[in-house]
CSV table of C-alpha atoms and ligand atoms in Angstrom, one decimal:
chain,number,residue,atom,x,y,z
A,1,MET,CA,-15.7,-44.6,44.7
A,2,ASN,CA,-17.0,-44.0,48.2
A,3,LYS,CA,-13.7,-43.9,50.0
A,4,LYS,CA,-13.4,-41.5,52.9
A,5,PRO,CA,-10.3,-39.3,52.8
A,6,PRO,CA,-7.8,-40.2,55.6
A,7,GLN,CA,-8.5,-38.1,58.6
A,8,GLY,CA,-6.4,-37.0,61.6
A,9,LEU,CA,-7.0,-38.2,65.1
A,10,ALA,CA,-8.6,-34.9,66.3
A,11,THR,CA,-11.1,-35.1,63.4
A,12,ARG,CA,-11.9,-38.7,64.1
A,13,ALA,CA,-12.4,-38.0,67.8
A,14,ILE,CA,-15.2,-35.6,66.8
A,15,HIS,CA,-16.7,-37.2,63.7
A,16,GLY,CA,-15.8,-40.8,64.3
A,17,SER,CA,-19.3,-42.2,64.6
A,18,ALA,CA,-21.4,-42.6,61.5
A,19,SER,CA,-24.7,-42.9,63.5
A,20,LYS,CA,-26.9,-39.9,63.3
A,21,ASP,CA,-29.9,-39.1,65.4
A,22,ALA,CA,-33.3,-39.2,63.6
A,23,HIS,CA,-34.0,-35.6,64.9
A,24,GLY,CA,-30.8,-34.1,63.5
A,25,SER,CA,-28.8,-33.9,66.7
A,26,PRO,CA,-25.1,-33.6,65.7
A,27,TYR,CA,-24.2,-36.2,68.4
A,28,THR,CA,-26.0,-39.3,69.5
A,29,PRO,CA,-28.1,-38.3,72.5
A,30,ILE,CA,-28.3,-40.4,75.7
A,31,TYR,CA,-30.6,-43.3,75.1
A,32,ASN,CA,-31.4,-43.9,78.7
A,33,THR,CA,-33.3,-47.1,78.1
A,34,THR,CA,-32.6,-50.7,79.0
A,35,THR,CA,-34.3,-52.2,76.0
A,36,PHE,CA,-35.5,-51.5,72.5
A,37,SER,CA,-38.8,-52.4,70.8
A,38,PHE,CA,-39.4,-54.0,67.4
A,39,SER,CA,-42.3,-53.9,64.9
A,40,SER,CA,-42.3,-57.6,64.4
A,41,SER,CA,-40.7,-60.9,65.5
A,42,ALA,CA,-38.9,-61.1,62.2
A,43,ALA,CA,-37.4,-57.6,62.7
A,44,LEU,CA,-36.3,-58.6,66.2
A,45,LEU,CA,-34.7,-61.9,65.0
A,46,ASP,CA,-32.8,-59.9,62.3
A,47,VAL,CA,-31.0,-58.1,65.1
A,48,VAL,CA,-30.7,-61.0,67.5
A,49,GLU,CA,-29.2,-63.2,64.7
A,50,GLY,CA,-26.9,-60.4,63.5
A,51,ARG,CA,-28.3,-60.0,60.0
A,52,LYS,CA,-29.1,-56.3,60.7
A,53,PRO,CA,-27.4,-53.8,63.0
A,54,GLY,CA,-29.6,-52.4,65.6
A,55,SER,CA,-30.3,-51.8,69.2
A,56,LEU,CA,-31.6,-54.5,71.5
A,57,TYR,CA,-30.6,-54.5,75.1
A,58,THR,CA,-28.3,-52.1,76.9
A,59,ARG,CA,-26.2,-54.7,78.9
A,60,TYR,CA,-25.3,-56.2,75.5
A,61,GLY,CA,-23.9,-52.9,74.4
A,62,GLN,CA,-26.6,-52.7,71.8
A,63,ASN,CA,-27.7,-49.1,72.6
A,64,PRO,CA,-27.0,-46.2,70.2
A,65,THR,CA,-25.2,-44.1,72.7
A,66,ILE,CA,-22.8,-46.9,73.5
A,67,GLN,CA,-22.5,-48.0,69.9
A,68,SER,CA,-21.6,-44.6,68.6
A,69,LEU,CA,-19.0,-44.2,71.4
A,70,GLU,CA,-17.4,-47.5,70.5
A,71,GLU,CA,-17.3,-46.6,66.8
A,72,THR,CA,-15.4,-43.4,67.8
A,73,LEU,CA,-13.1,-45.2,70.2
A,74,ALA,CA,-12.2,-47.8,67.6
A,75,GLY,CA,-11.2,-45.1,65.1
A,76,LEU,CA,-8.8,-43.5,67.6
A,77,GLU,CA,-6.6,-46.7,67.8
A,78,ASN,CA,-7.3,-47.7,64.1
A,79,ALA,CA,-9.1,-50.8,65.5
A,80,GLU,CA,-11.9,-52.6,63.7
A,81,LEU,CA,-14.0,-52.8,66.9
A,82,ALA,CA,-14.0,-51.4,70.5
A,83,TRP,CA,-16.0,-52.8,73.4
A,84,THR,CA,-16.6,-50.4,76.3
A,85,PHE,CA,-16.9,-51.5,80.0
A,86,CYS,CA,-17.9,-50.0,83.3
A,87,SER,CA,-14.2,-49.7,84.4
A,88,GLY,CA,-10.7,-50.3,83.1
A,89,MET,CA,-10.5,-53.4,85.3
A,90,ALA,CA,-13.7,-54.8,83.8
A,91,ALA,CA,-12.0,-54.5,80.4
A,92,ILE,CA,-8.8,-56.1,81.6
A,93,SER,CA,-10.5,-58.9,83.5
A,94,THR,CA,-12.7,-59.7,80.4
A,95,LEU,CA,-9.6,-59.7,78.2
A,96,PHE,CA,-7.8,-62.2,80.5
A,97,LEU,CA,-10.8,-64.5,80.7
A,98,THR,CA,-11.3,-64.4,77.0
A,99,TYR,CA,-7.7,-64.9,75.9
A,100,GLY,CA,-5.6,-65.7,79.0
A,101,ARG,CA,-6.9,-69.1,80.1
A,102,ASP,CA,-3.9,-71.0,78.6
A,103,GLY,CA,-1.5,-68.8,80.5
A,104,ILE,CA,-0.6,-65.1,80.7
A,105,ALA,CA,2.9,-63.6,80.6
A,106,CYS,CA,3.0,-60.1,82.0
A,107,VAL,CA,6.1,-58.0,81.3
A,108,GLY,CA,7.1,-55.0,83.3
A,109,ASP,CA,5.3,-53.0,86.0
A,110,VAL,CA,1.5,-52.9,85.6
A,111,TYR,CA,-1.4,-51.3,87.4
A,112,GLY,CA,-2.0,-52.5,90.9
A,113,GLY,CA,-5.4,-54.1,90.2
A,114,THR,CA,-4.0,-55.9,87.2
A,115,MET,CA,-1.1,-57.2,89.3
A,116,GLU,CA,-3.5,-58.5,92.0
A,117,LEU,CA,-5.7,-60.1,89.4
A,118,LEU,CA,-2.7,-61.9,87.8
A,119,SER,CA,-1.0,-62.9,91.1
A,120,SER,CA,-4.0,-63.7,93.3
A,121,GLN,CA,-7.4,-64.2,91.6
A,122,LEU,CA,-6.6,-65.8,88.2
A,123,PRO,CA,-4.4,-68.5,89.8
A,124,GLN,CA,-7.5,-69.4,91.9
A,125,LEU,CA,-9.2,-70.3,88.6
A,126,GLY,CA,-6.3,-72.5,87.6
A,127,ILE,CA,-4.9,-69.9,85.2
A,128,ARG,CA,-1.1,-69.9,85.0
A,129,THR,CA,0.3,-66.4,85.2
A,130,HIS,CA,3.9,-65.2,85.1
A,131,LEU,CA,5.1,-61.7,86.0
A,132,ILE,CA,8.6,-60.7,84.8
A,133,LEU,CA,10.2,-57.3,84.9
A,134,GLY,CA,11.1,-55.3,81.9
A,135,LYS,CA,14.8,-56.0,82.4
A,136,GLU,CA,14.0,-59.7,82.4
A,137,ILE,CA,12.5,-59.6,78.9
A,138,ASP,CA,14.8,-62.4,77.7
A,139,ARG,CA,12.7,-64.8,79.8
A,140,LEU,CA,9.7,-64.1,77.6
A,141,ASP,CA,10.6,-66.8,75.0
A,142,GLU,CA,10.8,-69.4,77.8
A,143,LEU,CA,7.4,-68.4,79.1
A,144,LEU,CA,5.9,-68.5,75.5
A,145,ALA,CA,7.5,-71.9,74.8
A,146,ALA,CA,6.0,-73.2,78.1
A,147,GLY,CA,2.5,-72.3,76.7
A,148,SER,CA,1.5,-68.8,77.6
A,149,LYS,CA,-0.8,-67.6,74.9
A,150,LEU,CA,-1.3,-64.0,76.0
A,151,VAL,CA,1.4,-61.4,76.6
A,152,PHE,CA,0.4,-58.3,78.5
A,153,CYS,CA,2.2,-55.1,79.3
A,154,GLU,CA,2.0,-51.4,80.0
A,155,THR,CA,4.3,-48.9,78.3
A,156,PRO,CA,5.2,-46.3,79.6
A,157,ALA,CA,4.9,-48.1,83.0
A,158,ASN,CA,3.9,-46.6,86.3
A,159,PRO,CA,5.8,-44.9,88.0
A,160,THR,CA,9.2,-45.3,86.4
A,161,LEU,CA,7.9,-44.4,82.9
A,162,GLU,CA,10.0,-47.4,81.7
A,163,LEU,CA,9.3,-48.1,78.1
A,164,LEU,CA,8.9,-51.5,76.4
A,165,ASP,CA,9.6,-52.0,72.7
A,166,ILE,CA,6.1,-52.9,71.4
A,167,ARG,CA,7.4,-53.9,67.9
A,168,ALA,CA,10.0,-56.3,69.3
A,169,ILE,CA,7.7,-57.8,71.9
A,170,ALA,CA,5.0,-58.3,69.2
A,171,ALA,CA,7.5,-60.1,66.9
A,172,ARG,CA,8.6,-62.5,69.8
A,173,THR,CA,5.0,-63.1,70.8
A,174,HIS,CA,3.8,-63.9,67.3
A,175,ALA,CA,6.7,-66.2,66.7
A,176,HIS,CA,5.1,-68.5,69.3
A,177,GLY,CA,1.5,-68.0,68.0
A,178,ALA,CA,0.5,-65.9,71.0
A,179,LEU,CA,-1.3,-62.6,71.3
A,180,LEU,CA,0.0,-59.3,72.6
A,181,ALA,CA,-2.2,-56.9,74.5
A,182,ILE,CA,-1.1,-53.5,75.7
A,183,ASP,CA,-2.6,-51.3,78.4
A,184,ASN,CA,-2.3,-48.0,76.7
A,185,THR,CA,-3.8,-45.9,79.5
A,186,PHE,CA,-0.7,-43.8,80.3
A,187,ALA,CA,0.0,-42.8,76.7
A,188,SER,CA,-3.6,-42.4,75.3
A,189,PRO,CA,-4.2,-43.0,71.6
A,190,VAL,CA,-2.9,-39.5,70.9
A,191,ASN,CA,0.6,-40.4,72.0
A,192,GLN,CA,0.8,-44.1,71.1
A,193,ARG,CA,-1.2,-46.6,69.0
A,194,PRO,CA,0.0,-50.1,69.8
A,195,LEU,CA,-2.1,-51.8,67.1
A,196,GLU,CA,-0.1,-49.9,64.5
A,197,LEU,CA,3.1,-51.2,66.1
A,198,GLY,CA,2.0,-54.9,65.9
A,199,ALA,CA,0.0,-55.4,69.1
A,200,ASP,CA,-3.2,-57.5,68.8
A,201,LEU,CA,-5.3,-55.9,71.5
A,202,VAL,CA,-5.4,-52.6,73.4
A,203,VAL,CA,-7.1,-51.8,76.7
A,204,HIS,CA,-7.6,-48.5,78.4
A,205,SER,CA,-8.8,-47.3,81.7
A,206,ALA,CA,-11.0,-44.6,80.1
A,207,THR,CA,-11.2,-43.2,83.6
A,208,LYS,CA,-7.9,-41.5,82.9
A,209,TYR,CA,-7.1,-39.5,79.7
A,210,LEU,CA,-10.0,-40.6,77.6
A,211,GLY,CA,-12.5,-39.4,80.2
A,212,GLY,CA,-10.1,-36.6,81.1
A,213,HIS,CA,-12.1,-34.8,83.8
A,214,SER,CA,-11.9,-37.2,86.8
A,215,ASP,CA,-15.7,-37.5,86.7
A,216,LEU,CA,-16.3,-40.9,85.1
A,217,THR,CA,-15.2,-44.6,85.4
A,218,ALA,CA,-15.0,-46.6,82.2
A,219,GLY,CA,-12.8,-49.0,80.2
A,220,VAL,CA,-12.4,-50.1,76.7
A,221,LEU,CA,-10.9,-53.1,74.8
A,222,MET,CA,-10.0,-52.7,71.1
A,223,GLY,CA,-8.8,-54.9,68.3
A,224,SER,CA,-9.8,-56.7,65.1
A,225,LYS,CA,-13.3,-58.0,64.6
A,226,GLN,CA,-12.0,-61.6,64.8
A,227,LEU,CA,-10.4,-61.1,68.2
A,228,LEU,CA,-13.2,-58.9,69.7
A,229,MET,CA,-16.2,-61.1,68.9
A,230,PRO,CA,-15.4,-63.8,71.5
A,231,ALA,CA,-14.9,-61.0,74.1
A,232,TRP,CA,-18.4,-59.8,73.4
A,233,SER,CA,-20.0,-62.8,74.9
A,234,TRP,CA,-17.8,-62.6,78.0
A,235,ARG,CA,-18.6,-59.0,78.5
A,236,LYS,CA,-22.3,-59.7,78.0
A,237,ASN,CA,-22.5,-62.4,80.6
A,238,LEU,CA,-20.0,-61.0,83.1
A,239,GLY,CA,-22.2,-58.0,82.8
A,240,GLY,CA,-19.6,-55.2,83.2
A,241,MET,CA,-21.4,-52.8,80.8
A,242,LEU,CA,-21.1,-49.1,81.2
A,243,ALA,CA,-24.2,-46.9,81.6
A,244,PRO,CA,-25.6,-44.8,78.7
A,245,GLU,CA,-25.0,-41.6,80.7
A,246,THR,CA,-21.4,-42.5,81.2
A,247,ALA,CA,-21.1,-43.4,77.5
A,248,ALA,CA,-22.4,-39.9,76.6
A,249,LEU,CA,-20.1,-38.2,79.0
A,250,LEU,CA,-17.1,-40.1,77.6
A,251,SER,CA,-18.1,-39.3,74.0
A,252,ARG,CA,-18.2,-35.6,75.0
A,253,SER,CA,-14.7,-36.0,76.5
A,254,LEU,CA,-13.3,-37.5,73.4
A,255,ARG,CA,-14.1,-34.3,71.4
A,256,THR,CA,-11.4,-32.5,73.3
A,257,LEU,CA,-9.0,-35.4,73.8
A,258,ALA,CA,-6.4,-34.3,71.2
A,259,VAL,CA,-6.2,-30.7,72.5
A,260,ARG,CA,-6.1,-31.8,76.1
A,261,VAL,CA,-3.3,-34.3,75.6
A,262,ALA,CA,-1.3,-31.9,73.4
A,263,GLN,CA,-1.4,-29.3,76.2
A,264,GLN,CA,-0.5,-31.9,78.8
A,265,ASN,CA,2.4,-33.1,76.7
A,266,ALA,CA,3.7,-29.6,76.3
A,267,SER,CA,3.4,-28.7,80.0
A,268,ALA,CA,4.9,-32.0,81.1
A,269,GLN,CA,7.9,-31.4,78.9
A,270,ALA,CA,8.4,-27.9,80.3
A,271,ILE,CA,8.0,-29.1,83.9
A,272,ALA,CA,10.4,-32.1,83.3
A,273,GLU,CA,13.0,-29.6,82.0
A,274,ALA,CA,12.5,-27.2,84.9
A,275,MET,CA,12.7,-30.1,87.4
A,276,ALA,CA,15.9,-31.5,85.8
A,277,ARG,CA,17.6,-28.2,86.6
A,278,HIS,CA,16.2,-28.0,90.1
A,279,PRO,CA,18.9,-28.2,92.8
A,280,ARG,CA,16.5,-30.2,95.2
A,281,VAL,CA,15.6,-32.8,92.5
A,282,ALA,CA,17.9,-35.8,92.2
A,283,ARG,CA,16.4,-37.3,89.1
A,284,VAL,CA,13.6,-36.8,86.6
A,285,LEU,CA,12.0,-39.7,84.8
A,286,TYR,CA,10.3,-38.4,81.6
A,287,PRO,CA,10.4,-39.9,78.1
A,288,GLY,CA,10.8,-36.5,76.6
A,289,LEU,CA,14.2,-35.8,78.2
A,290,PRO,CA,17.1,-36.6,75.9
A,291,ASP,CA,19.0,-38.4,78.7
A,292,PHE,CA,16.1,-40.6,79.8
A,293,PRO,CA,17.0,-44.2,79.0
A,294,GLY,CA,13.8,-44.8,77.0
A,295,HIS,CA,14.0,-41.5,75.0
A,296,ALA,CA,15.1,-43.1,71.7
A,297,LEU,CA,12.5,-45.8,71.9
A,298,ALA,CA,9.8,-43.2,72.8
A,299,ARG,CA,10.8,-41.3,69.7
A,300,SER,CA,10.4,-44.4,67.5
A,301,GLN,CA,7.1,-45.7,68.9
A,302,MET,CA,5.3,-42.6,70.4
A,303,HIS,CA,3.8,-39.5,68.9
A,304,GLY,CA,4.1,-37.5,72.1
A,305,PHE,CA,5.9,-38.1,75.4
A,306,GLY,CA,2.8,-37.9,77.6
A,307,GLY,CA,1.6,-36.0,80.6
A,308,MET,CA,3.1,-38.2,83.3
A,309,LEU,CA,6.4,-37.7,85.0
A,310,THR,CA,8.2,-38.8,88.1
A,311,ILE,CA,10.7,-36.8,90.1
A,312,GLU,CA,13.0,-38.1,92.8
A,313,VAL,CA,13.5,-35.6,95.6
A,314,LYS,CA,16.8,-35.2,97.3
A,315,GLY,CA,16.7,-36.3,100.9
A,316,GLY,CA,14.8,-39.6,100.7
A,317,GLY,CA,11.2,-40.7,101.4
A,318,ASP,CA,10.5,-38.2,104.3
A,319,ALA,CA,11.6,-35.3,102.2
A,320,ALA,CA,9.4,-36.5,99.3
A,321,THR,CA,6.4,-36.8,101.7
A,322,GLN,CA,7.0,-33.2,102.9
A,323,VAL,CA,7.0,-32.0,99.3
A,324,ALA,CA,3.8,-33.8,98.5
A,325,ASP,CA,2.1,-32.3,101.6
A,326,ARG,CA,3.4,-28.8,100.8
A,327,LEU,CA,2.1,-28.8,97.2
A,328,ARG,CA,-1.0,-26.6,96.8
A,329,LEU,CA,-2.1,-26.8,93.2
A,330,PHE,CA,-1.1,-30.4,92.7
A,331,THR,CA,-3.7,-32.4,94.6
A,332,LEU,CA,-2.6,-35.5,96.6
A,333,ALA,CA,-4.7,-38.2,95.0
A,334,PRO,CA,-4.3,-41.5,93.0
A,335,SER,CA,-5.5,-41.6,89.4
A,336,LEU,CA,-4.2,-39.5,86.5
A,337,GLY,CA,-5.1,-37.9,83.2
A,338,GLY,CA,-7.6,-35.3,84.4
A,339,ALA,CA,-7.8,-31.5,84.0
A,340,GLU,CA,-6.3,-31.0,87.5
A,341,SER,CA,-2.7,-31.9,88.3
A,342,LEU,CA,-2.2,-34.7,90.8
A,343,VAL,CA,0.7,-36.0,92.8
A,344,THR,CA,1.2,-39.4,94.4
A,345,GLN,CA,4.2,-40.9,96.3
A,346,PRO,CA,4.2,-44.5,94.9
A,347,CYS,CA,5.5,-45.9,98.2
A,348,THR,CA,2.4,-44.7,100.0
A,349,THR,CA,-0.1,-45.4,97.3
A,350,SER,CA,0.3,-47.6,94.1
A,351,HIS,CA,3.2,-49.6,95.4
A,352,HIS,CA,2.4,-49.4,99.2
A,353,ASP,CA,1.8,-53.1,99.5
A,354,LEU,CA,5.1,-54.2,98.1
A,355,THR,CA,8.1,-54.7,100.4
A,356,LYS,CA,10.9,-52.2,100.3
A,357,GLU,CA,13.1,-54.8,98.6
A,358,GLU,CA,10.5,-55.5,96.0
A,359,ARG,CA,10.1,-51.8,95.2
A,360,ALA,CA,13.9,-51.5,94.9
A,361,ARG,CA,13.9,-54.5,92.5
A,362,ARG,CA,11.4,-52.6,90.4
A,363,GLY,CA,13.5,-49.4,90.5
A,364,ILE,CA,11.0,-47.6,92.7
A,365,SER,CA,12.4,-45.5,95.5
A,366,ASP,CA,10.6,-43.9,98.5
A,367,ALA,CA,11.9,-40.5,97.2
A,368,MET,CA,9.8,-40.7,94.1
A,369,LEU,CA,6.8,-38.4,93.4
A,370,ARG,CA,4.6,-39.2,90.4
A,371,LEU,CA,3.0,-36.2,88.8
A,372,SER,CA,0.0,-36.2,86.5
A,373,ILE,CA,0.1,-32.9,84.7
A,374,GLY,CA,-3.2,-31.2,84.2
A,375,LEU,CA,-4.4,-28.3,82.2
A,376,GLU,CA,-3.6,-25.4,84.6
A,377,ASP,CA,-1.1,-22.7,83.5
A,378,CYS,CA,2.2,-24.4,83.3
A,379,ALA,CA,4.0,-21.5,85.0
A,380,ASP,CA,1.7,-21.9,88.0
A,381,LEU,CA,2.5,-25.6,88.2
A,382,ILE,CA,6.2,-24.9,88.2
A,383,ALA,CA,5.8,-22.2,90.8
A,384,ASP,CA,3.9,-24.6,93.0
A,385,LEU,CA,6.7,-27.2,92.7
A,386,ASP,CA,9.3,-24.6,93.4
A,387,GLN,CA,7.6,-23.5,96.6
A,388,ALA,CA,7.0,-27.0,97.8
A,389,LEU,CA,10.6,-28.0,97.1
A,390,MET,CA,12.0,-25.1,99.0
A,391,MET,CA,13.5,-26.2,102.3
B,1,PLP,C1,-6.4,-46.8,86.5
B,1,PLP,C2,-5.8,-47.8,85.7
B,1,PLP,C3,-6.4,-49.1,85.4
B,1,PLP,C4,-7.7,-49.4,86.1
B,1,PLP,O1,-8.7,-48.6,85.6
B,1,PLP,P1,-10.1,-48.4,86.4
B,1,PLP,O2,-10.9,-47.6,85.4
B,1,PLP,O3,-9.8,-47.7,87.7
B,1,PLP,O4,-10.7,-49.8,86.6
B,1,PLP,C5,-5.7,-50.0,84.6
B,1,PLP,N1,-4.6,-49.7,84.0
B,1,PLP,C6,-3.9,-48.5,84.2
B,1,PLP,C7,-2.6,-48.2,83.6
B,1,PLP,C8,-4.5,-47.5,85.1
B,1,PLP,O5,-3.9,-46.4,85.3
């Protein structure tokens, strides 16, 4: 019997690729080449026609640096296959073009680029898209009955950290013969693995936790071989492949993913608790707080509560802006998941283009500050928040 013992996620993040370099390098080096040569036409055809694995052309993803990264990524979500892309949006748009052409139902708040694609660009191609809020989940059956074949959501969502029940949505989706895809960027595979909860496909902006250092842009789509093969041709010809250098950088980041996220979870929990006691903070939204509405669901579908939290400052939007501007260690910038802590005020960044009424409908107030907790000393981060909140 040649069965591998079951391994934990941290081990798989380091040893998840079976490919070994001919010179004994412990990790697949950067194959900074666009193409690969063959000893004969017969050998070339074996690869082209899929009889033998091999490298062929980098834009196809058939490059050892990219292939070993994809093997490792698939292992993190317990997926059969993973396809990498040059950005999270390239992964999401390829997913939509592969499986969303008969209609897409999007549940809850999603990333701004995804929202724009669903509400502006895809309808220009004649694709019917429907966006409902998490609290309107009962409308999902109606959308599925009307023919939507792909359900898409993010959980936890930005910036409210609202959670959606992946198991329950998967059951409803499958009852109508549709597919469920989850954007798992906020949680990372360390904290949540949607495929194990019944989802069919997972996407990540690898720009965030998977990359983890705010120095690369990449995306990934994962799922079964049956579902990923059709997406391969779309990726190949839309051309959104990531570069081998980026693939190598992302592979290096994955080796520390488990320890990074564990530390970010621990710091976020401590900061959430400190902010919940703070006299100048009206509300803290964090799945790890026992009084957070999604806490029980987080316990049942997540392995950690994550490194993202949102605080609502007393005194409204102007007070929140002042706090954001007074923070010194927290940097005012969009994005998340890096080693450095970041702060954004959703009404000035991610949700700036929505009307005040639409933000209110989504439970987003001007007084909210979204924090991405990095890897600094937690006491220093709390001290920074304390000084910025002092008025
Ligand atoms: C950043 C982000 C994206 C888009 O990723 P890019 O790598 O910037 O294209 C998609 N979904 C979520 C949840 C994100 O945070």
